[in-house]
Amino acid sequence: MLTSICEKLGCEVPIFAFSHCRDVVVEVSRAGGFGVLGAATFAPEQLEAELRWIDDHVDGRPYGVDVIIPTKYDNEAEAQTGKTDLHDLIPDEHKAFMERVLREAGVPELPEVERERVHREIVEGRGAMTPQGARRLVETALDHPQVKLVVSALGAPPADIVDMLRARGVMLGALCGKPAHAVRQKAAGVELIIAQGTEAGGHTGEISTLILVPQIIDAVEGTIPVLAAGGISRGSQVAAAIALGAEGVWCGTIWLGTQESELDAFEKEALFKAKTEDAVRRRARTGKPVRMLKSALSEAWEEPGAPPYLLPPLQGILYNEAHARVVRARRGDLYSFPAGQVVGTMTSETSVKQVMYQMQAEYIEALERMSALMPSD
Ligand SMILES: Cc1cc2nc3c(=O)[nH]c(=O)nc-3n(C[C@H](O)[C@H](O)[C@H](O)COP(=O)(O)O)c2cc1C
């Protein structure tokens, strides 16, 4: 499985792990894979603290940072980030709707101190979901020499970010859900495409991984490496991705069920109970389609009479504040966290080491099964 991307980035196996949790990033990189920290919800100071911790624990291994640079976002929010409380830009109609849904479901308010902390963290973090916010995160990442890859999601990175990364020799990757996106990203200077199929957790398009990966490889004419993402949690799927021409795999959902994941026991239980068909695409979480667990809260926003979705980062601020209340109240019926279709195959807690080991063992089994099909002479 030693593909050329391993050599370029200095990892041993091309298993990339997207996670918001620094422990997952560290464990994957230490196990020979490549951990990538999802930074989009961090303020620059928080990101700095996370990256310092990773540097101290990653044993000199390489890792990456992922930022969200949306092409569609709220301009006013971008202009006001850091100057005013972005919560004040959310229309009253939207706040009142969310409040009514939670009140009618009997979800209590957060205690005052917690409400302030959650509010501050979410507003500062979600403020990063604009080009200017992402720029600050990239600058922070570049102060950490073990960061060998920066990935952008939801849009082509602006030229100054591309130049900044080039000057430091840090590889730039981008998530794409359509061949046309990959062509645009390549033209913008992206050096690694993550072809993410609709099965994936998080922001996702409509084309499945099996269709998308070869389409994207064709679209970039084999000139830059492509990773397969979406629906990959076991070794046979890794073998399938490599068979499609990908240089490796990029996984997100599978790490949520590990002991290293940031989710607490209540949240993991909700994931382990979920079936594949419970992972649906909805806009309630950020304003753009996100595959996430279906719940009474996600569905309330789909009802006739619900207000129209806001653009990033405002919908995300509103939704995440509500989500914090739902988690505190331990309300599984209202719990919606981003998760891909592989969630239906996750039934109990694992560890990063276990997942890494199983993926590689199953990969070898799959190759052996396939090579046994070759004529012997
Ligand atoms: C909880 C969660 C949050 C995610 N957030 C982001 C994000 O902030 N930025 C990003 O580029 N991708 C994000 N993704 C998508 C992942 O990077 C990855 O492409 C996807 O999880 C792969 O599909 P899988 O979930 O089937 O493994 C997220 C995925 C999950 C499960």
Short mmCIF file of C-alpha atoms and ligand atoms in Angstrom, two decimals:
data_model
loop_
_atom_site.label_atom_id
_atom_site.label_comp_id
_atom_site.label_asym_id
_atom_site.label_seq_id
_atom_site.Cartn_x
_atom_site.Cartn_y
_atom_site.Cartn_z
CA MET A 1 0.00 0.00 0.00
CA LEU A 2 3.08 2.22 -0.18
CA THR A 3 1.80 4.65 -2.81
CA SER A 4 3.64 7.77 -3.93
CA ILE A 5 1.65 10.02 -1.57
CA CYS A 6 3.30 8.21 1.38
CA GLU A 7 6.72 9.17 0.10
CA LYS A 8 5.64 12.76 -0.56
CA LEU A 9 4.14 13.25 2.90
CA GLY A 10 6.37 10.94 4.94
CA CYS A 11 3.75 8.47 6.21
CA GLU A 12 3.88 4.65 6.02
CA VAL A 13 0.36 3.82 4.88
CA PRO A 14 -1.98 6.06 2.86
CA ILE A 15 -4.77 6.00 5.44
CA PHE A 16 -5.73 9.60 6.16
CA ALA A 17 -7.86 10.40 9.17
CA PHE A 18 -9.95 13.54 9.36
CA SER A 19 -10.85 14.36 12.96
CA HIS A 20 -11.62 17.35 15.15
CA CYS A 21 -9.93 15.50 17.96
CA ARG A 22 -6.19 15.91 18.49
CA ASP A 23 -5.86 12.47 20.14
CA VAL A 24 -7.14 10.78 16.98
CA VAL A 25 -4.76 12.81 14.81
CA VAL A 26 -1.78 11.87 16.98
CA GLU A 27 -2.66 8.17 17.22
CA VAL A 28 -3.22 7.80 13.47
CA SER A 29 0.07 9.50 12.58
CA ARG A 30 1.90 7.45 15.22
CA ALA A 31 0.40 4.28 13.75
CA GLY A 32 1.93 5.14 10.36
CA GLY A 33 -1.13 6.82 8.81
CA PHE A 34 -1.71 10.54 8.38
CA GLY A 35 -3.85 12.42 10.89
CA VAL A 36 -5.53 15.66 9.80
CA LEU A 37 -7.00 18.02 12.38
CA GLY A 38 -10.31 19.61 11.40
CA ALA A 39 -9.64 23.21 12.39
CA ALA A 40 -12.72 24.93 11.00
CA THR A 41 -14.42 25.30 14.36
CA PHE A 42 -11.39 26.64 16.23
CA ALA A 43 -10.41 30.23 16.86
CA PRO A 44 -6.71 30.81 15.91
CA GLU A 45 -5.61 30.82 19.58
CA GLN A 46 -7.40 27.52 20.22
CA LEU A 47 -5.84 26.01 17.10
CA GLU A 48 -2.41 27.15 18.25
CA ALA A 49 -2.90 25.31 21.57
CA GLU A 50 -4.12 22.14 19.81
CA LEU A 51 -1.20 22.10 17.38
CA ARG A 52 1.32 22.63 20.16
CA TRP A 53 -0.16 19.62 21.96
CA ILE A 54 0.00 17.53 18.78
CA ASP A 55 3.65 18.54 18.20
CA ASP A 56 4.47 17.37 21.73
CA HIS A 57 2.81 13.96 21.27
CA VAL A 58 3.21 12.97 17.62
CA ASP A 59 6.80 11.67 17.89
CA GLY A 60 8.00 13.79 14.99
CA ARG A 61 5.48 12.23 12.58
CA PRO A 62 3.79 14.32 9.89
CA TYR A 63 0.19 15.50 10.18
CA GLY A 64 -2.18 17.94 8.50
CA VAL A 65 -4.72 20.68 9.14
CA ASP A 66 -8.10 21.08 7.42
CA VAL A 67 -9.88 24.42 7.04
CA ILE A 68 -13.19 25.33 5.46
CA ILE A 69 -13.09 28.08 2.82
CA PRO A 70 -16.69 28.39 1.66
CA THR A 71 -17.38 30.06 -1.68
CA LYS A 72 -20.83 31.10 -0.40
CA TYR A 73 -20.88 32.76 3.00
CA ASP A 74 -22.38 35.73 4.80
CA ASN A 75 -20.33 38.80 3.83
CA GLU A 76 -21.59 40.86 6.72
CA ALA A 77 -20.53 38.12 9.13
CA GLU A 78 -17.09 38.02 7.55
CA ALA A 79 -16.70 41.79 7.92
CA GLN A 80 -17.85 41.68 11.54
CA THR A 81 -15.84 38.67 12.71
CA GLY A 82 -13.87 39.63 15.79
CA LYS A 83 -15.53 43.07 15.96
CA THR A 84 -18.99 42.15 17.10
CA ASP A 85 -20.81 39.12 18.48
CA LEU A 86 -21.83 37.21 15.34
CA HIS A 87 -24.83 35.87 17.22
CA ASP A 88 -26.33 39.37 16.92
CA LEU A 89 -26.38 38.99 13.11
CA ILE A 90 -28.74 35.99 13.29
CA PRO A 91 -32.26 37.18 12.44
CA ASP A 92 -34.76 37.14 15.34
CA GLU A 93 -37.07 34.88 13.31
CA HIS A 94 -34.41 32.16 13.21
CA LYS A 95 -33.54 32.45 16.88
CA ALA A 96 -37.22 32.35 17.83
CA PHE A 97 -37.82 29.26 15.66
CA MET A 98 -34.94 27.33 17.21
CA GLU A 99 -35.98 28.38 20.70
CA ARG A 100 -39.57 27.26 20.07
CA VAL A 101 -38.49 23.82 18.82
CA LEU A 102 -36.30 23.26 21.88
CA ARG A 103 -38.86 24.65 24.34
CA GLU A 104 -41.69 22.53 22.94
CA ALA A 105 -39.43 19.47 23.17
CA GLY A 106 -38.73 20.32 26.81
CA VAL A 107 -34.98 20.93 26.44
CA PRO A 108 -33.77 23.13 29.29
CA GLU A 109 -31.54 26.18 28.79
CA LEU A 110 -27.85 25.76 29.59
CA PRO A 111 -26.76 27.04 33.00
CA GLU A 112 -25.54 30.66 32.71
CA VAL A 113 -21.78 29.97 32.99
CA GLU A 114 -21.91 27.13 30.50
CA ARG A 115 -24.07 29.15 28.13
CA GLU A 116 -21.46 31.90 28.04
CA ARG A 117 -18.60 29.47 27.47
CA VAL A 118 -20.42 27.59 24.70
CA HIS A 119 -21.54 30.82 23.11
CA ARG A 120 -17.99 32.24 23.10
CA GLU A 121 -16.40 29.04 21.76
CA ILE A 122 -18.97 28.59 19.01
CA VAL A 123 -19.04 32.20 17.88
CA GLU A 124 -15.23 32.44 17.82
CA GLY A 125 -14.85 29.06 16.16
CA ARG A 126 -17.62 29.38 13.57
CA GLY A 127 -16.30 32.83 12.71
CA ALA A 128 -13.45 30.95 11.05
CA MET A 129 -15.84 29.64 8.38
CA THR A 130 -15.14 32.52 6.00
CA PRO A 131 -12.11 33.10 3.73
CA GLN A 132 -10.62 35.62 6.16
CA GLY A 133 -11.16 33.26 9.10
CA ALA A 134 -9.57 30.37 7.19
CA ARG A 135 -6.58 32.57 6.31
CA ARG A 136 -5.87 33.13 10.01
CA LEU A 137 -6.02 29.39 10.67
CA VAL A 138 -3.62 28.63 7.80
CA GLU A 139 -1.16 31.22 9.16
CA THR A 140 -1.34 29.52 12.55
CA ALA A 141 -0.79 26.06 11.01
CA LEU A 142 2.30 27.26 9.16
CA ASP A 143 4.08 27.95 12.44
CA HIS A 144 4.20 24.18 13.03
CA PRO A 145 6.83 22.37 10.95
CA GLN A 146 5.25 18.91 11.31
CA VAL A 147 2.20 20.20 9.44
CA LYS A 148 2.95 18.83 5.98
CA LEU A 149 -0.53 19.18 4.46
CA VAL A 150 -3.23 21.85 4.56
CA VAL A 151 -6.61 20.88 3.13
CA SER A 152 -9.43 23.18 2.15
CA ALA A 153 -13.07 22.19 1.94
CA LEU A 154 -16.04 23.81 0.19
CA GLY A 155 -14.13 25.95 -2.30
CA ALA A 156 -10.94 26.76 -4.17
CA PRO A 157 -8.40 28.47 -1.89
CA PRO A 158 -7.57 32.11 -2.65
CA ALA A 159 -4.23 32.72 -4.47
CA ASP A 160 -2.49 34.24 -1.45
CA ILE A 161 -3.14 31.09 0.61
CA VAL A 162 -1.78 28.93 -2.24
CA ASP A 163 1.36 31.11 -2.43
CA MET A 164 1.84 31.06 1.34
CA LEU A 165 1.79 27.24 1.39
CA ARG A 166 4.03 26.88 -1.68
CA ALA A 167 6.63 29.17 -0.13
CA ARG A 168 6.78 26.88 2.93
CA GLY A 169 6.74 23.62 0.97
CA VAL A 170 3.45 22.52 2.58
CA MET A 171 1.22 20.43 0.32
CA LEU A 172 -2.22 21.84 -0.42
CA GLY A 173 -5.17 19.47 -0.71
CA ALA A 174 -8.87 20.01 -1.37
CA LEU A 175 -12.07 18.04 -0.92
CA CYS A 176 -14.13 17.72 -4.10
CA GLY A 177 -17.55 16.21 -4.74
CA LYS A 178 -17.63 16.72 -8.53
CA PRO A 179 -15.09 16.35 -11.36
CA ALA A 180 -15.56 20.04 -12.27
CA HIS A 181 -14.54 21.04 -8.74
CA ALA A 182 -11.35 19.02 -9.06
CA VAL A 183 -10.46 20.75 -12.33
CA ARG A 184 -11.00 24.16 -10.69
CA GLN A 185 -8.99 23.18 -7.63
CA LYS A 186 -6.11 21.93 -9.75
CA ALA A 187 -6.11 25.20 -11.71
CA ALA A 188 -6.03 27.09 -8.38
CA GLY A 189 -2.81 25.25 -7.43
CA VAL A 190 -4.12 22.33 -5.35
CA GLU A 191 -1.69 19.37 -5.33
CA LEU A 192 -3.86 16.62 -3.79
CA ILE A 193 -7.55 15.97 -4.41
CA ILE A 194 -9.74 14.19 -1.91
CA ALA A 195 -12.60 12.80 -3.99
CA GLN A 196 -15.40 12.68 -1.45
CA GLY A 197 -18.51 10.72 -2.34
CA THR A 198 -22.01 11.39 -1.07
CA GLU A 199 -21.74 8.54 1.48
CA ALA A 200 -19.42 10.71 3.57
CA GLY A 201 -20.21 12.38 6.85
CA GLY A 202 -20.01 16.17 6.88
CA HIS A 203 -20.54 18.52 3.91
CA THR A 204 -21.14 16.28 0.97
CA GLY A 205 -22.38 16.24 -2.63
CA GLU A 206 -24.58 13.82 -4.52
CA ILE A 207 -22.19 11.53 -6.43
CA SER A 208 -21.17 8.22 -4.86
CA THR A 209 -17.52 7.37 -4.19
CA LEU A 210 -17.47 4.44 -6.63
CA ILE A 211 -18.50 6.76 -9.47
CA LEU A 212 -16.62 9.87 -8.35
CA VAL A 213 -13.08 8.58 -7.80
CA PRO A 214 -12.37 7.41 -11.37
CA GLN A 215 -14.22 10.44 -12.77
CA ILE A 216 -11.96 12.78 -10.81
CA ILE A 217 -8.80 10.86 -11.73
CA ASP A 218 -9.82 11.25 -15.38
CA ALA A 219 -10.69 14.92 -14.90
CA VAL A 220 -7.23 15.78 -13.53
CA GLU A 221 -5.68 13.49 -16.18
CA GLY A 222 -3.67 11.62 -13.58
CA THR A 223 -1.48 14.68 -12.99
CA ILE A 224 -2.10 14.98 -9.25
CA PRO A 225 -2.76 12.31 -6.62
CA VAL A 226 -6.34 11.53 -5.63
CA LEU A 227 -7.55 10.05 -2.33
CA ALA A 228 -10.92 8.32 -2.02
CA ALA A 229 -13.27 9.48 0.74
CA GLY A 230 -16.80 8.60 1.75
CA GLY A 231 -18.01 5.21 2.88
CA ILE A 232 -14.60 3.76 3.74
CA SER A 233 -14.17 2.03 7.08
CA ARG A 234 -12.70 -1.39 6.27
CA GLY A 235 -9.82 -2.93 4.38
CA SER A 236 -11.85 -4.30 1.48
CA GLN A 237 -13.03 -0.74 0.81
CA VAL A 238 -9.42 0.46 0.94
CA ALA A 239 -8.56 -2.20 -1.65
CA ALA A 240 -11.50 -1.04 -3.77
CA ALA A 241 -10.27 2.57 -3.57
CA ILE A 242 -6.77 1.58 -4.66
CA ALA A 243 -8.30 -0.55 -7.45
CA LEU A 244 -10.14 2.57 -8.65
CA GLY A 245 -6.81 4.36 -9.01
CA ALA A 246 -6.77 6.31 -5.72
CA GLU A 247 -3.44 6.77 -3.95
CA GLY A 248 -5.04 6.20 -0.58
CA VAL A 249 -8.13 6.75 1.55
CA TRP A 250 -9.45 9.59 3.67
CA CYS A 251 -11.87 8.59 6.44
CA GLY A 252 -13.87 10.59 8.97
CA THR A 253 -16.85 8.79 10.49
CA ILE A 254 -15.03 5.65 11.63
CA TRP A 255 -12.85 7.61 14.11
CA LEU A 256 -15.92 8.97 15.93
CA GLY A 257 -16.44 5.54 17.50
CA THR A 258 -12.89 5.18 18.87
CA GLN A 259 -11.92 5.64 22.50
CA GLU A 260 -9.74 8.57 21.39
CA SER A 261 -12.71 10.44 19.84
CA GLU A 262 -13.97 13.67 21.39
CA LEU A 263 -17.54 12.39 21.65
CA ASP A 264 -18.83 11.40 25.07
CA ALA A 265 -20.55 8.09 25.91
CA PHE A 266 -24.06 9.45 25.19
CA GLU A 267 -23.00 10.69 21.76
CA LYS A 268 -21.19 7.46 20.86
CA GLU A 269 -24.26 5.48 21.89
CA ALA A 270 -26.38 7.54 19.47
CA LEU A 271 -23.92 6.67 16.69
CA PHE A 272 -23.81 2.96 17.57
CA LYS A 273 -27.62 2.81 17.52
CA ALA A 274 -27.90 4.55 14.14
CA LYS A 275 -28.54 2.68 10.92
CA THR A 276 -27.02 3.61 7.58
CA GLU A 277 -30.30 5.19 6.46
CA ASP A 278 -30.31 7.48 9.51
CA ALA A 279 -27.31 9.37 8.04
CA VAL A 280 -29.11 11.93 5.86
CA ARG A 281 -28.11 15.12 4.02
CA ARG A 282 -29.56 18.20 5.68
CA ARG A 283 -28.73 21.92 5.70
CA ALA A 284 -29.74 22.60 9.30
CA ARG A 285 -26.24 22.33 10.70
CA THR A 286 -24.28 24.85 8.62
CA GLY A 287 -26.60 26.13 5.89
CA LYS A 288 -24.99 23.77 3.34
CA PRO A 289 -25.84 20.07 2.89
CA VAL A 290 -24.18 18.00 5.61
CA ARG A 291 -24.64 14.24 6.00
CA MET A 292 -25.59 13.79 9.63
CA LEU A 293 -27.78 11.76 11.91
CA LYS A 294 -31.44 12.46 11.36
CA SER A 295 -33.27 13.73 14.46
CA ALA A 296 -36.36 15.67 15.45
CA LEU A 297 -34.17 18.81 15.46
CA SER A 298 -32.78 18.34 11.93
CA GLU A 299 -36.28 17.49 10.65
CA ALA A 300 -37.90 20.55 12.27
CA TRP A 301 -35.90 22.72 9.86
CA GLU A 302 -37.33 20.78 6.91
CA GLU A 303 -40.96 21.37 7.95
CA PRO A 304 -43.14 23.85 6.02
CA GLY A 305 -43.01 27.18 7.88
CA ALA A 306 -39.41 26.77 9.06
CA PRO A 307 -37.29 29.83 8.24
CA PRO A 308 -34.95 29.62 5.23
CA TYR A 309 -31.45 28.37 6.03
CA LEU A 310 -28.82 31.01 6.77
CA LEU A 311 -25.42 31.06 5.07
CA PRO A 312 -22.20 30.02 6.84
CA PRO A 313 -21.21 30.87 9.48
CA LEU A 314 -24.56 32.02 10.95
CA GLN A 315 -26.63 28.83 10.59
CA GLY A 316 -23.76 26.93 12.23
CA ILE A 317 -23.68 29.29 15.21
CA LEU A 318 -27.42 28.94 15.75
CA TYR A 319 -27.43 25.16 15.32
CA ASN A 320 -24.40 24.44 17.45
CA GLU A 321 -25.71 26.42 20.38
CA ALA A 322 -28.88 24.34 20.22
CA HIS A 323 -26.81 21.17 19.84
CA ALA A 324 -24.93 21.93 23.07
CA ARG A 325 -28.29 22.08 24.89
CA VAL A 326 -29.40 18.79 23.33
CA VAL A 327 -26.18 17.02 24.38
CA ARG A 328 -26.38 18.39 27.92
CA ALA A 329 -29.99 17.21 28.18
CA ARG A 330 -28.98 13.78 26.82
CA ARG A 331 -31.75 13.90 24.24
CA GLY A 332 -31.03 11.17 21.70
CA ASP A 333 -34.24 12.01 19.79
CA LEU A 334 -32.87 15.51 19.00
CA TYR A 335 -29.23 14.54 18.53
CA SER A 336 -27.82 15.20 15.04
CA PHE A 337 -24.08 14.92 14.56
CA PRO A 338 -22.30 14.70 11.18
CA ALA A 339 -21.86 11.04 10.29
CA GLY A 340 -21.54 9.12 7.04
CA GLN A 341 -23.30 5.98 5.89
CA VAL A 342 -20.64 3.75 7.48
CA VAL A 343 -22.25 4.70 10.81
CA GLY A 344 -24.62 1.75 10.28
CA THR A 345 -21.67 -0.64 10.58
CA MET A 346 -20.34 0.83 13.83
CA THR A 347 -21.78 -0.90 16.87
CA SER A 348 -19.31 -0.55 19.74
CA GLU A 349 -16.29 1.43 20.85
CA THR A 350 -12.98 0.67 19.14
CA SER A 351 -9.55 2.31 19.25
CA VAL A 352 -7.49 4.04 16.58
CA LYS A 353 -4.90 1.23 16.74
CA GLN A 354 -7.61 -1.40 16.24
CA VAL A 355 -9.09 0.41 13.23
CA MET A 356 -5.67 0.94 11.65
CA TYR A 357 -4.72 -2.71 12.20
CA GLN A 358 -8.02 -4.10 10.92
CA MET A 359 -8.02 -1.94 7.82
CA GLN A 360 -4.57 -3.17 6.85
CA ALA A 361 -5.26 -6.83 7.68
CA GLU A 362 -8.52 -6.80 5.70
CA TYR A 363 -6.79 -5.00 2.84
CA ILE A 364 -4.27 -7.86 2.58
CA GLU A 365 -7.08 -10.44 2.76
CA ALA A 366 -8.90 -8.65 -0.05
CA LEU A 367 -5.79 -8.62 -2.21
CA GLU A 368 -5.22 -12.32 -1.55
CA ARG A 369 -8.83 -13.08 -2.45
CA MET A 370 -8.45 -11.19 -5.70
CA SER A 371 -5.08 -12.62 -6.65
CA ALA A 372 -6.48 -16.14 -6.13
CA LEU A 373 -8.83 -15.32 -9.02
CA MET A 374 -5.93 -14.84 -11.43
CA PRO A 375 -5.22 -17.78 -13.74
CA SER A 376 -2.13 -19.62 -12.37
CA ASP A 377 -0.22 -19.63 -15.66
C1 LIG B 1 -18.05 14.68 12.25
C2 LIG B 1 -17.51 15.07 10.91
C3 LIG B 1 -17.13 16.38 10.69
C4 LIG B 1 -16.56 16.74 9.48
N1 LIG B 1 -16.13 18.02 9.30
C5 LIG B 1 -15.38 18.32 8.22
C6 LIG B 1 -14.69 19.58 8.13
O1 LIG B 1 -14.80 20.43 9.00
N2 LIG B 1 -13.91 19.79 7.04
C7 LIG B 1 -13.74 18.83 6.06
O2 LIG B 1 -12.98 19.05 5.13
N3 LIG B 1 -14.39 17.65 6.12
C8 LIG B 1 -15.17 17.37 7.18
N4 LIG B 1 -15.79 16.14 7.26
C9 LIG B 1 -15.66 15.20 6.14
C10 LIG B 1 -14.38 14.38 6.27
O3 LIG B 1 -13.26 15.18 5.98
C11 LIG B 1 -14.33 13.18 5.33
O4 LIG B 1 -14.26 13.60 4.00
C12 LIG B 1 -15.52 12.24 5.46
O5 LIG B 1 -15.80 11.98 6.79
C13 LIG B 1 -15.17 10.93 4.73
O6 LIG B 1 -16.27 10.08 4.68
P1 LIG B 1 -16.69 9.05 5.85
O7 LIG B 1 -17.37 9.90 6.85
O8 LIG B 1 -17.58 8.10 5.17
O9 LIG B 1 -15.43 8.44 6.37
C14 LIG B 1 -16.40 15.77 8.45
C15 LIG B 1 -16.83 14.47 8.66
C16 LIG B 1 -17.37 14.10 9.88
C17 LIG B 1 -17.80 12.68 10.09
#
